[in-house]
Amino acid sequence: MTTPDPHAPVQLSGPVPFRAGGFAPRVIPLAGAATLIGLIALWQAGAMAGLIDTLFLPPPFAIATALWNLAVSGELWKHFSASLMRLAIGWSAGTVAGLALGLAVGLTTILRSPGMAVVSALFPIPKIALVPLFIIWFGIGEGSKDITLAFGVFFPTVINTAAGVDAVPRSLIRMGQSFGLSRAAIIAKIVLPGALPSILAGFRITAAIAIILLVAAEMIGADRGIGSFVLAAGNLYDTDNLMAGIVVLSLMGLAVSFVLGRLEKRLLRWR
Amino acid sequence: MGEGSRVGLALTGISHRYRALQVLENVSLTVAPGEVTVLIGPSGCGKSTLLSIAGGLLKPDAGRVEWEGVLAPDCLNPFATVFQDFALLPWRSVAGNIGLALEHTELTKPKRAVRIAEVLELTGLADFARAWPRQLSGGMRQRVGIARALAVRPAIMLMDEPLSALDAQTRALLLDEFAALIARAGTTTLYVTHNLAEAVRLGHQIVVLSRRPGRVRAIERIDLPLGDRSPEDSDLRAIESRLWAMIRDEASAAEKEAGHDHA
Ligand SMILES: Nc1ncnc2c1ncn2[C@@H]1O[C@H](COP(=O)(O)OP(=O)(O)OP(=O)(O)O)[C@@H](O)[C@H]1O
Ligand SMILES: [Mg+2]
């Protein structure tokens, strides 16, 4: 084969080749659910065929049975309600405090640099490491767990709220001023709604953080709660119940994500 | 509207600097009641700054802004601003955006609704009251901006390049609508533009600012009523070329200075 002369002109004719395929994945309805169901079926089949040691990884059917028994005996509700309560109190407290400081950091000169300095210094501390300290400070009861959650939720909320406030276009605030809106009205009608997308995105992150910290705090010192239940089941090699607890946790995560998704759809329908 | 407020502005000896940057130097001008005063001048010469100062949104380093005249009882805000980037709240509907300018006034809710409906009608937005801003074209968005300003029945309208974010056809359409709305409401208007066709279409008084620091370089008067101005009018074309000659000198000198700054 002779090498083509690089200086020879290239003849073109016919249709221009299409060069812009890919990079646009489409959503196939139900494909996600079908995949999950398929994996669970495979798991069950593997266990029934003896390919998976059921002590190490119980099959889906055994987990479902354990869940059912827990629900019927009232055991599930005892642990679940304790966890839910901590989640609600800890997350709400951290969120309210985080929103307040985040707004202050975003809106005031006095609090901006000091607030961000404190947040930057404390945010990277792994909050789980603080649980023993909080138990010393606040006792082994609910207080230390609520504080751990609130603490973990607080910092990302501050950061997301302040970032959301910063992202509100200055021109909108000037518009409010030029139409004679008061400072409070500008915050309520322009700054807060403008920061809402960022605040709601922060909720997704803080909800996940809260669930992680919840389990960690319950494992360190609690006799109620899904975290302590999972730990106790592990100590007894009761993998059926252990996995049932994990399923409950992942369902909690799914439920939170569903609720936040609905909230975003409702509150951000203008987008 | 019509028999509303009649307020004029007098700016005397306005100077302003942003840190080391002298932006305006000893600018004096009067804005007669019921007239449109157009500010033109090279980019960066301080037109927007002067507009903010005139509207009480920025304190000048030196000089005074005074007003004189009568406010109609239905005027809810002596000033209203129309923005280059429209400045609409994306989370409020068209009617909600207009309502924003009225919410903190003493107007009752039903009266606010009446005013909103009125200005929607006036600006051709009646069918879009419930639309979100993102659903509107640029021209429609700026109509909302105008409607919001008109809703407070201002004595003085401040308009900073309200058409420059729009395409040429939309600009031409809206320009005629502005002319009609302003002529009808008789609102004193301060209008900033780069576009000389807009200047001669709308201006009773055209103030040419020099390059930065902005000083008043010339003032051109056009007494022809807004309703009688056609784009082909030879007097207007002559004024436009005269303005262009002045602006071109200032702009090219400003360009060269900027070049030296960077060298
Ligand atoms: N808040 C500010 N701080 C510092 N400098 C500013 C500020 N606002 C404007 N400037 C500068 O002051 C000068 C005048 O600005 P201004 O916006 O008044 O000019 P302009 O005539 O409206 O310009 P353009 O035609 O580009 O809109 C510009 O050089 C601008 O960069
Ligand atoms: Mg400007």
Tab-separated table of N, CA, C and O in Angstrom, chain A residues 168 171-172 174-182 185 189-195 267 269-271, chain B residues 52 57 77 79-81 83 85 87-92 97 100-101 103-104 132 134 148-149 152:
chain	number	residue	atom	x	y	z
A	168	VAL	N	-28.112	35.152	44.927
A	168	VAL	CA	-29.252	35.983	44.515
A	168	VAL	C	-28.696	37.188	43.748
A	168	VAL	O	-27.842	37.904	44.267
A	171	SER	N	-28.902	42.589	41.138
A	171	SER	CA	-29.838	43.466	40.420
A	171	SER	C	-31.250	43.318	40.991
A	171	SER	O	-32.020	44.275	40.998
A	172	LEU	N	-31.589	42.114	41.487
A	172	LEU	CA	-32.931	41.940	42.060
A	172	LEU	C	-33.051	42.700	43.375
A	172	LEU	O	-34.094	43.276	43.679
A	174	ARG	N	-31.337	45.389	44.151
A	174	ARG	CA	-31.417	46.812	43.782
A	174	ARG	C	-32.823	47.169	43.291
A	174	ARG	O	-33.330	48.259	43.560
A	175	MET	N	-33.426	46.229	42.588
A	175	MET	CA	-34.795	46.465	42.134
A	175	MET	C	-35.708	46.675	43.353
A	175	MET	O	-36.500	47.622	43.389
A	176	GLY	N	-35.574	45.793	44.344
A	176	GLY	CA	-36.388	45.931	45.549
A	176	GLY	C	-36.167	47.275	46.222
A	176	GLY	O	-37.122	47.950	46.630
A	177	GLN	N	-34.908	47.677	46.314
A	177	GLN	CA	-34.605	48.964	46.940
A	177	GLN	C	-35.220	50.101	46.141
A	177	GLN	O	-35.782	51.043	46.698
A	178	SER	N	-35.111	50.001	44.814
A	178	SER	CA	-35.593	51.120	44.010
A	178	SER	C	-37.118	51.227	44.077
A	178	SER	O	-37.660	52.307	43.913
A	179	PHE	N	-37.804	50.110	44.356
A	179	PHE	CA	-39.251	50.203	44.520
A	179	PHE	C	-39.656	50.455	45.963
A	179	PHE	O	-40.830	50.337	46.316
A	180	GLY	N	-38.667	50.761	46.798
A	180	GLY	CA	-38.974	51.203	48.148
A	180	GLY	C	-39.319	50.099	49.128
A	180	GLY	O	-39.949	50.356	50.150
A	181	LEU	N	-38.924	48.842	48.841
A	181	LEU	CA	-39.186	47.766	49.799
A	181	LEU	C	-38.282	47.937	51.020
A	181	LEU	O	-37.127	48.333	50.898
A	182	SER	N	-38.837	47.582	52.179
A	182	SER	CA	-38.036	47.647	53.399
A	182	SER	C	-37.002	46.517	53.388
A	182	SER	O	-37.088	45.589	52.588
A	185	ALA	N	-38.661	43.269	53.958
A	185	ALA	CA	-39.406	42.804	52.782
A	185	ALA	C	-38.443	42.277	51.724
A	185	ALA	O	-38.737	41.291	51.042
A	189	LYS	N	-38.987	38.613	50.527
A	189	LYS	CA	-39.575	38.448	49.199
A	189	LYS	C	-38.541	38.241	48.098
A	189	LYS	O	-38.887	37.788	47.011
A	190	ILE	N	-37.293	38.601	48.352
A	190	ILE	CA	-36.286	38.469	47.304
A	190	ILE	C	-35.161	37.519	47.720
A	190	ILE	O	-34.867	36.558	47.009
A	191	VAL	N	-34.570	37.758	48.892
A	191	VAL	CA	-33.385	36.967	49.267
A	191	VAL	C	-33.766	35.516	49.569
A	191	VAL	O	-33.175	34.579	49.014
A	192	LEU	N	-34.759	35.324	50.441
A	192	LEU	CA	-35.095	33.949	50.834
A	192	LEU	C	-35.593	33.106	49.663
A	192	LEU	O	-35.087	32.007	49.445
A	193	PRO	N	-36.560	33.589	48.883
A	193	PRO	CA	-36.981	32.758	47.747
A	193	PRO	C	-35.840	32.513	46.766
A	193	PRO	O	-35.752	31.446	46.175
A	194	GLY	N	-34.955	33.507	46.619
A	194	GLY	CA	-33.832	33.330	45.700
A	194	GLY	C	-32.843	32.289	46.201
A	194	GLY	O	-32.193	31.609	45.414
A	195	ALA	N	-32.713	32.181	47.525
A	195	ALA	CA	-31.768	31.223	48.098
A	195	ALA	C	-32.388	29.841	48.249
A	195	ALA	O	-31.684	28.875	48.540
A	267	LEU	N	-42.242	23.828	45.601
A	267	LEU	CA	-41.727	25.160	45.909
A	267	LEU	C	-40.958	25.775	44.741
A	267	LEU	O	-40.828	26.981	44.647
A	269	ARG	N	-41.559	25.262	41.430
A	269	ARG	CA	-42.221	24.974	40.155
A	269	ARG	C	-42.030	26.089	39.148
A	269	ARG	O	-42.316	25.930	37.978
A	270	TRP	N	-41.523	27.222	39.573
A	270	TRP	CA	-41.270	28.331	38.654
A	270	TRP	C	-40.045	28.081	37.785
A	270	TRP	O	-39.786	28.826	36.847
A	271	ARG	N	-39.252	27.042	38.098
A	271	ARG	CA	-38.020	26.863	37.339
A	271	ARG	C	-38.234	26.184	36.001
A	271	ARG	O	-39.024	25.270	35.894
B	52	SER	N	-28.611	56.466	39.050
B	52	SER	CA	-28.783	56.054	40.448
B	52	SER	C	-28.778	57.267	41.370
B	52	SER	O	-29.546	57.321	42.335
B	57	LEU	N	-30.644	56.514	44.788
B	57	LEU	CA	-30.139	55.187	45.139
B	57	LEU	C	-28.637	55.210	45.414
B	57	LEU	O	-28.059	54.201	45.789
B	77	ASN	N	-45.254	55.835	44.527
B	77	ASN	CA	-43.808	55.889	44.654
B	77	ASN	C	-43.344	56.937	43.664
B	77	ASN	O	-43.638	56.819	42.479
B	79	PHE	N	-40.575	57.534	42.386
B	79	PHE	CA	-39.663	56.996	41.376
B	79	PHE	C	-40.042	55.568	41.004
B	79	PHE	O	-40.463	54.795	41.863
B	80	ALA	N	-39.862	55.232	39.738
B	80	ALA	CA	-39.935	53.822	39.347
B	80	ALA	C	-38.826	53.579	38.348
B	80	ALA	O	-38.507	54.455	37.546
B	81	THR	N	-38.238	52.405	38.418
B	81	THR	CA	-37.094	52.102	37.563
B	81	THR	C	-37.429	50.961	36.613
B	81	THR	O	-38.089	50.004	36.996
B	83	PHE	N	-35.326	48.273	34.251
B	83	PHE	CA	-33.946	47.793	34.229
B	83	PHE	C	-33.577	47.164	32.891
B	83	PHE	O	-34.417	46.569	32.220
B	85	ASP	N	-31.767	44.497	32.518
B	85	ASP	CA	-31.925	43.031	32.577
B	85	ASP	C	-33.301	42.641	33.114
B	85	ASP	O	-33.491	41.526	33.576
B	87	ALA	N	-34.908	42.525	35.649
B	87	ALA	CA	-34.991	42.375	37.111
B	87	ALA	C	-36.360	41.873	37.554
B	87	ALA	O	-36.991	42.439	38.437
B	88	LEU	N	-36.814	40.788	36.932
B	88	LEU	CA	-38.062	40.159	37.363
B	88	LEU	C	-37.725	39.026	38.328
B	88	LEU	O	-36.708	38.373	38.189
B	89	LEU	N	-38.594	38.811	39.309
B	89	LEU	CA	-38.403	37.683	40.213
B	89	LEU	C	-38.890	36.423	39.510
B	89	LEU	O	-40.074	36.321	39.184
B	90	PRO	N	-38.004	35.462	39.267
B	90	PRO	CA	-38.409	34.284	38.490
B	90	PRO	C	-39.444	33.424	39.196
B	90	PRO	O	-40.132	32.640	38.551
B	91	TRP	N	-39.562	33.573	40.529
B	91	TRP	CA	-40.516	32.744	41.268
B	91	TRP	C	-41.871	33.415	41.420
B	91	TRP	O	-42.731	32.941	42.130
B	92	ARG	N	-42.053	34.567	40.778
B	92	ARG	CA	-43.371	35.189	40.808
B	92	ARG	C	-43.930	35.260	39.400
B	92	ARG	O	-43.194	35.484	38.447
B	97	ASN	N	-45.119	39.783	39.954
B	97	ASN	CA	-44.005	40.713	39.821
B	97	ASN	C	-44.468	42.156	39.853
B	97	ASN	O	-43.828	43.010	40.465
B	100	LEU	N	-45.444	43.168	43.374
B	100	LEU	CA	-44.336	43.435	44.305
B	100	LEU	C	-44.166	44.927	44.563
B	100	LEU	O	-43.887	45.352	45.680
B	101	ALA	N	-44.355	45.723	43.520
B	101	ALA	CA	-44.164	47.169	43.670
B	101	ALA	C	-45.288	47.814	44.472
B	101	ALA	O	-45.166	48.953	44.906
B	103	GLU	N	-47.153	46.008	47.054
B	103	GLU	CA	-47.502	45.296	48.288
B	103	GLU	C	-47.253	46.095	49.556
B	103	GLU	O	-47.950	45.928	50.542
B	104	HIS	N	-46.220	46.913	49.553
B	104	HIS	CA	-45.895	47.625	50.789
B	104	HIS	C	-46.574	49.001	50.828
B	104	HIS	O	-46.259	49.821	51.665
B	132	TRP	N	-45.112	32.468	34.128
B	132	TRP	CA	-43.825	32.688	34.790
B	132	TRP	C	-42.929	33.488	33.865
B	132	TRP	O	-43.007	33.325	32.642
B	134	ARG	N	-39.961	32.963	32.969
B	134	ARG	CA	-39.170	32.147	32.053
B	134	ARG	C	-39.958	31.744	30.810
B	134	ARG	O	-39.379	31.342	29.808
B	148	ARG	N	-44.731	47.070	35.701
B	148	ARG	CA	-44.433	47.187	37.129
B	148	ARG	C	-44.129	48.639	37.487
B	148	ARG	O	-44.566	49.152	38.517
B	149	ALA	N	-43.372	49.320	36.603
B	149	ALA	CA	-43.048	50.718	36.871
B	149	ALA	C	-44.301	51.591	36.799
B	149	ALA	O	-44.546	52.433	37.661
B	152	VAL	N	-47.069	51.898	39.888
B	152	VAL	CA	-46.995	52.787	41.047
B	152	VAL	C	-47.337	54.225	40.669
B	152	VAL	O	-47.293	55.119	41.511
